[in-house]
mmCIF file of C-alpha atoms and ligand atoms in Angstrom:
data_model
loop_
_atom_site.group_PDB
_atom_site.id
_atom_site.type_symbol
_atom_site.label_atom_id
_atom_site.label_comp_id
_atom_site.label_asym_id
_atom_site.label_seq_id
_atom_site.Cartn_x
_atom_site.Cartn_y
_atom_site.Cartn_z
ATOM 1 C CA UNK A 1 -5.305 -28.173 -3.273
ATOM 2 C CA UNK A 2 -4.888 -31.595 -1.757
ATOM 3 C CA UNK A 3 -2.371 -33.536 -3.716
ATOM 4 C CA UNK A 4 -0.210 -36.730 -3.171
ATOM 5 C CA UNK A 5 3.073 -37.375 -4.921
ATOM 6 C CA UNK A 6 3.689 -41.060 -5.361
ATOM 7 C CA UNK A 7 7.165 -42.014 -6.670
ATOM 8 C CA UNK A 8 10.038 -44.405 -6.152
ATOM 9 C CA UNK A 9 13.081 -43.390 -4.464
ATOM 10 C CA UNK A 10 15.175 -40.917 -6.491
ATOM 11 C CA UNK A 11 12.186 -39.682 -8.696
ATOM 12 C CA UNK A 12 12.224 -36.272 -7.231
ATOM 13 C CA UNK A 13 9.301 -36.088 -4.806
ATOM 14 C CA UNK A 14 11.048 -33.802 -2.393
ATOM 15 C CA UNK A 15 12.081 -31.206 -4.927
ATOM 16 C CA UNK A 16 8.808 -31.303 -6.887
ATOM 17 C CA UNK A 17 6.896 -31.345 -3.521
ATOM 18 C CA UNK A 18 8.488 -28.228 -2.403
ATOM 19 C CA UNK A 19 7.924 -26.385 -5.692
ATOM 20 C CA UNK A 20 4.194 -27.312 -5.756
ATOM 21 C CA UNK A 21 3.688 -26.307 -2.208
ATOM 22 C CA UNK A 22 5.103 -22.891 -3.010
ATOM 23 C CA UNK A 23 3.072 -22.534 -6.270
ATOM 24 C CA UNK A 24 -0.211 -23.538 -4.682
ATOM 25 C CA UNK A 25 0.462 -21.917 -1.278
ATOM 26 C CA UNK A 26 -0.216 -25.062 0.753
ATOM 27 C CA UNK A 27 1.956 -27.077 3.141
ATOM 28 C CA UNK A 28 4.470 -29.518 2.111
ATOM 29 C CA UNK A 29 4.263 -32.714 4.196
ATOM 30 C CA UNK A 30 7.274 -35.044 3.512
ATOM 31 C CA UNK A 31 6.684 -38.385 5.307
ATOM 32 C CA UNK A 32 10.481 -39.441 5.213
ATOM 33 C CA UNK A 33 11.502 -35.930 6.725
ATOM 34 C CA UNK A 34 8.922 -36.154 9.435
ATOM 35 C CA UNK A 35 9.956 -39.666 10.260
ATOM 36 C CA UNK A 36 13.707 -38.866 10.216
ATOM 37 C CA UNK A 37 13.131 -35.943 12.648
ATOM 38 C CA UNK A 38 11.224 -38.299 14.961
ATOM 39 C CA UNK A 39 14.154 -40.827 14.790
ATOM 40 C CA UNK A 40 16.578 -37.997 15.660
ATOM 41 C CA UNK A 41 14.525 -36.988 18.618
ATOM 42 C CA UNK A 42 15.631 -40.387 20.026
ATOM 43 C CA UNK A 43 12.298 -41.286 21.647
ATOM 44 C CA UNK A 44 11.343 -45.051 22.030
ATOM 45 C CA UNK A 45 9.436 -44.874 18.679
ATOM 46 C CA UNK A 46 12.355 -42.816 17.180
ATOM 47 C CA UNK A 47 14.746 -45.656 17.648
ATOM 48 C CA UNK A 48 12.616 -48.053 15.883
ATOM 49 C CA UNK A 49 12.020 -45.706 13.094
ATOM 50 C CA UNK A 50 15.792 -45.183 12.629
ATOM 51 C CA UNK A 51 16.333 -48.943 12.265
ATOM 52 C CA UNK A 52 13.710 -49.360 9.603
ATOM 53 C CA UNK A 53 14.905 -46.353 7.477
ATOM 54 C CA UNK A 54 18.538 -47.386 7.750
ATOM 55 C CA UNK A 55 17.652 -50.874 6.266
ATOM 56 C CA UNK A 56 15.417 -49.221 3.586
ATOM 57 C CA UNK A 57 12.348 -50.953 5.072
ATOM 58 C CA UNK A 58 9.079 -49.278 5.495
ATOM 59 C CA UNK A 59 8.280 -48.031 8.869
ATOM 60 C CA UNK A 60 5.181 -49.944 10.315
ATOM 61 C CA UNK A 61 1.711 -48.392 9.336
ATOM 62 C CA UNK A 62 0.636 -47.576 12.937
ATOM 63 C CA UNK A 63 3.880 -45.678 13.677
ATOM 64 C CA UNK A 64 3.613 -43.714 10.407
ATOM 65 C CA UNK A 65 -0.183 -42.981 10.929
ATOM 66 C CA UNK A 66 0.545 -41.710 14.562
ATOM 67 C CA UNK A 67 3.335 -39.550 13.244
ATOM 68 C CA UNK A 68 1.684 -38.184 10.109
ATOM 69 C CA UNK A 69 -2.040 -37.834 10.954
ATOM 70 C CA UNK A 70 -1.801 -34.593 13.083
ATOM 71 C CA UNK A 71 0.127 -32.788 10.385
ATOM 72 C CA UNK A 72 -2.261 -33.949 7.613
ATOM 73 C CA UNK A 73 -5.346 -32.849 9.577
ATOM 74 C CA UNK A 74 -3.861 -29.500 10.357
ATOM 75 C CA UNK A 75 -2.898 -28.855 6.785
ATOM 76 C CA UNK A 76 -6.195 -30.032 5.542
ATOM 77 C CA UNK A 77 -8.088 -27.620 7.842
ATOM 78 C CA UNK A 78 -5.622 -24.765 6.615
ATOM 79 C CA UNK A 79 -6.540 -25.170 2.933
ATOM 80 C CA UNK A 80 -4.596 -28.138 1.673
ATOM 81 C CA UNK A 81 -1.326 -29.926 1.268
ATOM 82 C CA UNK A 82 1.340 -31.590 -0.911
ATOM 83 C CA UNK A 83 1.731 -35.021 0.632
ATOM 84 C CA UNK A 84 5.182 -36.461 -0.258
ATOM 85 C CA UNK A 85 5.586 -40.115 0.556
ATOM 86 C CA UNK A 86 2.473 -40.815 2.434
ATOM 87 C CA UNK A 87 0.251 -42.994 1.870
ATOM 88 C CA UNK A 88 2.851 -45.604 0.765
ATOM 89 C CA UNK A 89 0.966 -48.825 1.414
ATOM 90 C CA UNK A 90 -2.675 -49.851 0.815
ATOM 91 C CA UNK A 91 -3.614 -49.937 4.602
ATOM 92 C CA UNK A 92 -2.072 -46.402 4.932
ATOM 93 C CA UNK A 93 -4.303 -45.407 1.890
ATOM 94 C CA UNK A 94 -7.328 -46.840 3.480
ATOM 95 C CA UNK A 95 -6.720 -45.181 6.707
ATOM 96 C CA UNK A 96 -6.016 -41.941 5.054
ATOM 97 C CA UNK A 97 -9.230 -42.146 2.983
ATOM 98 C CA UNK A 98 -11.340 -42.799 6.058
ATOM 99 C CA UNK A 99 -9.788 -39.939 7.831
ATOM 100 C CA UNK A 100 -10.462 -37.538 4.870
ATOM 101 C CA UNK A 101 -14.048 -38.833 4.662
ATOM 102 C CA UNK A 102 -14.485 -38.119 8.377
ATOM 103 C CA UNK A 103 -13.135 -34.549 7.977
ATOM 104 C CA UNK A 104 -15.040 -33.935 4.762
ATOM 105 C CA UNK A 105 -11.875 -33.423 2.699
ATOM 106 C CA UNK A 106 -10.860 -35.839 -0.049
ATOM 107 C CA UNK A 107 -7.626 -36.045 -2.054
ATOM 108 C CA UNK A 108 -7.945 -34.164 -5.305
ATOM 109 C CA UNK A 109 -5.202 -35.782 -7.341
ATOM 110 C CA UNK A 110 -2.292 -38.217 -7.145
ATOM 111 C CA UNK A 111 0.720 -37.331 -9.182
ATOM 112 C CA UNK A 112 2.739 -40.596 -9.988
ATOM 113 C CA UNK A 113 6.495 -39.752 -11.073
ATOM 114 C CA UNK A 114 8.103 -42.546 -12.953
ATOM 115 C CA UNK A 115 11.554 -43.199 -14.352
ATOM 116 C CA UNK A 116 13.693 -46.291 -15.144
ATOM 117 C CA UNK A 117 15.436 -47.779 -11.986
ATOM 118 C CA UNK A 118 18.938 -47.283 -13.412
ATOM 119 C CA UNK A 119 18.282 -43.479 -13.705
ATOM 120 C CA UNK A 120 16.888 -43.318 -10.118
ATOM 121 C CA UNK A 121 19.904 -45.293 -8.607
ATOM 122 C CA UNK A 122 22.392 -42.968 -10.431
ATOM 123 C CA UNK A 123 20.617 -39.976 -8.961
ATOM 124 C CA UNK A 124 20.647 -41.249 -5.457
ATOM 125 C CA UNK A 125 24.280 -42.271 -5.551
ATOM 126 C CA UNK A 126 25.056 -38.784 -6.812
ATOM 127 C CA UNK A 127 23.140 -37.303 -3.837
ATOM 128 C CA UNK A 128 24.905 -39.559 -1.497
ATOM 129 C CA UNK A 129 28.141 -37.780 -2.365
ATOM 130 C CA UNK A 130 26.536 -34.395 -1.214
ATOM 131 C CA UNK A 131 23.755 -34.993 1.265
ATOM 132 C CA UNK A 132 25.235 -38.081 2.809
ATOM 133 C CA UNK A 133 21.824 -39.767 3.669
ATOM 134 C CA UNK A 134 22.652 -43.142 5.333
ATOM 135 C CA UNK A 135 20.224 -44.961 3.136
ATOM 136 C CA UNK A 136 21.614 -43.865 -0.109
ATOM 137 C CA UNK A 137 24.094 -46.614 -0.555
ATOM 138 C CA UNK A 138 23.830 -49.181 -3.405
ATOM 139 C CA UNK A 139 22.398 -52.215 -1.611
ATOM 140 C CA UNK A 140 19.984 -50.231 0.425
ATOM 141 C CA UNK A 141 18.832 -48.394 -2.663
ATOM 142 C CA UNK A 142 18.113 -51.620 -4.444
ATOM 143 C CA UNK A 143 16.153 -52.810 -1.359
ATOM 144 C CA UNK A 144 14.168 -49.599 -1.364
ATOM 145 C CA UNK A 145 13.344 -49.920 -5.095
ATOM 146 C CA UNK A 146 12.097 -53.532 -4.427
ATOM 147 C CA UNK A 147 9.939 -52.281 -1.463
ATOM 148 C CA UNK A 148 8.575 -49.601 -3.712
ATOM 149 C CA UNK A 149 7.544 -52.111 -6.519
ATOM 150 C CA UNK A 150 6.069 -54.583 -4.048
ATOM 151 C CA UNK A 151 4.207 -52.552 -1.419
ATOM 152 C CA UNK A 152 3.795 -49.064 -2.771
ATOM 153 C CA UNK A 153 3.297 -49.915 -6.571
ATOM 154 C CA UNK A 154 -0.261 -51.317 -5.907
ATOM 155 C CA UNK A 155 -1.305 -47.626 -5.088
ATOM 156 C CA UNK A 156 -0.789 -46.798 -8.753
ATOM 157 C CA UNK A 157 -3.812 -49.042 -9.526
ATOM 158 C CA UNK A 158 -5.662 -48.171 -6.328
ATOM 159 C CA UNK A 159 -5.736 -44.479 -7.471
ATOM 160 C CA UNK A 160 -6.197 -45.174 -11.086
ATOM 161 C CA UNK A 161 -9.449 -47.017 -10.211
ATOM 162 C CA UNK A 162 -10.520 -43.936 -8.277
ATOM 163 C CA UNK A 163 -9.908 -41.777 -11.390
ATOM 164 C CA UNK A 164 -7.494 -39.420 -9.749
ATOM 165 C CA UNK A 165 -4.051 -40.643 -10.904
ATOM 166 C CA UNK A 166 -1.759 -38.380 -13.247
ATOM 167 C CA UNK A 167 1.333 -40.150 -14.445
ATOM 168 C CA UNK A 168 4.361 -37.919 -15.419
ATOM 169 C CA UNK A 169 7.696 -38.821 -16.802
ATOM 170 C CA UNK A 170 10.329 -38.010 -14.207
ATOM 171 C CA UNK A 171 13.314 -38.921 -16.517
ATOM 172 C CA UNK A 172 13.633 -35.160 -17.402
ATOM 173 C CA UNK A 173 15.420 -32.061 -15.969
ATOM 174 C CA UNK A 174 13.635 -30.952 -12.777
ATOM 175 C CA UNK A 175 12.202 -27.815 -14.310
ATOM 176 C CA UNK A 176 10.593 -29.860 -17.126
ATOM 177 C CA UNK A 177 9.065 -32.268 -14.647
ATOM 178 C CA UNK A 178 7.624 -29.275 -12.716
ATOM 179 C CA UNK A 179 6.254 -27.884 -16.049
ATOM 180 C CA UNK A 180 4.687 -31.171 -17.021
ATOM 181 C CA UNK A 181 3.066 -31.496 -13.608
ATOM 182 C CA UNK A 182 1.546 -27.970 -13.721
ATOM 183 C CA UNK A 183 0.183 -28.492 -17.272
ATOM 184 C CA UNK A 184 -1.518 -31.672 -16.155
ATOM 185 C CA UNK A 185 -3.036 -30.151 -13.073
ATOM 186 C CA UNK A 186 -4.264 -27.110 -15.086
ATOM 187 C CA UNK A 187 -6.380 -29.498 -17.136
ATOM 188 C CA UNK A 188 -8.237 -30.662 -13.921
ATOM 189 C CA UNK A 189 -11.609 -29.290 -13.373
ATOM 190 C CA UNK A 190 -11.020 -28.361 -9.716
ATOM 191 C CA UNK A 191 -8.410 -25.998 -10.589
ATOM 192 C CA UNK A 192 -10.323 -24.385 -13.460
ATOM 193 C CA UNK A 193 -12.581 -22.205 -11.135
HETATM 194 P P1 ADP B 1 12.769 -42.145 -0.554
HETATM 195 O O1 ADP B 1 11.412 -42.060 -1.208
HETATM 196 O O2 ADP B 1 13.860 -41.771 -1.436
HETATM 197 O O3 ADP B 1 12.979 -43.525 0.051
HETATM 198 P P2 ADP B 1 11.913 -40.821 1.915
HETATM 199 O O4 ADP B 1 12.509 -39.633 2.711
HETATM 200 O O5 ADP B 1 10.463 -40.443 1.320
HETATM 201 O O6 ADP B 1 12.842 -41.196 0.651
HETATM 202 O O7 ADP B 1 11.674 -42.022 2.779
HETATM 203 C C1 ADP B 1 12.776 -42.555 3.419
HETATM 204 C C2 ADP B 1 12.298 -43.763 4.369
HETATM 205 O O8 ADP B 1 11.437 -43.282 5.241
HETATM 206 C C3 ADP B 1 11.801 -44.945 3.698
HETATM 207 O O9 ADP B 1 12.672 -45.862 3.252
HETATM 208 C C4 ADP B 1 10.991 -45.479 5.037
HETATM 209 O O10 ADP B 1 11.936 -46.238 5.755
HETATM 210 C C5 ADP B 1 10.408 -44.176 5.591
HETATM 211 N N1 ADP B 1 9.176 -43.923 5.045
HETATM 212 C C6 ADP B 1 8.872 -42.752 4.563
HETATM 213 N N2 ADP B 1 7.608 -42.715 4.235
HETATM 214 C C7 ADP B 1 6.968 -43.816 4.791
HETATM 215 C C8 ADP B 1 5.599 -44.241 4.700
HETATM 216 N N3 ADP B 1 4.577 -43.604 4.379
HETATM 217 N N4 ADP B 1 5.391 -45.512 5.345
HETATM 218 C C9 ADP B 1 6.404 -46.158 5.753
HETATM 219 N N5 ADP B 1 7.691 -45.739 5.759
HETATM 220 C C10 ADP B 1 8.060 -44.605 5.279
#
């Protein structure tokens, strides 16, 4: 199973990613978590990453590729992955596709989680009162949604054209979203055998 979760901030990529990884016995690779860990390590690149994340801007593609590629290659060799939040730009998608072609492993499916922006914003503000992520404040949330629409949104068309996109309504309780994703995945030929 090689699956990418494509979703705006607050849609539940992290929650669904963990569940799918457990269900299919593959690794969950969360780009935001990996980058936050690198930021906390306080290396030169880490300080740059922290600044981009705090503003809600995307981390530059080359830094992301350097941070994510080893984990993706290792997981692909180990049987698959649930990629959560990477690729998030067209250049990242091209680089990831080239890498996959070189390794002889292609993405099986992209699950696009969608929900109205006001629902997503409410969830993130609720999370802020518990988890305290520094980028979960109203103006940074608004900026992250704008960045998603402008820079990550085009990946919906990119993967639709490649025939591997499945869109799931994320404006439902988490268990219903999980059930919908699994029902859609079970219709796919690569899981049938
Ligand atoms: P969310 O989807 O709610 O924004 P994430 O943890 O996935 O949460 O991402 C948090 C931040 O990490 C993003 O705002 C961005 O700064 C950075 N980030 C995560 N994934 C990528 C990526 N693929 N490319 C560039 N930046 C990324």
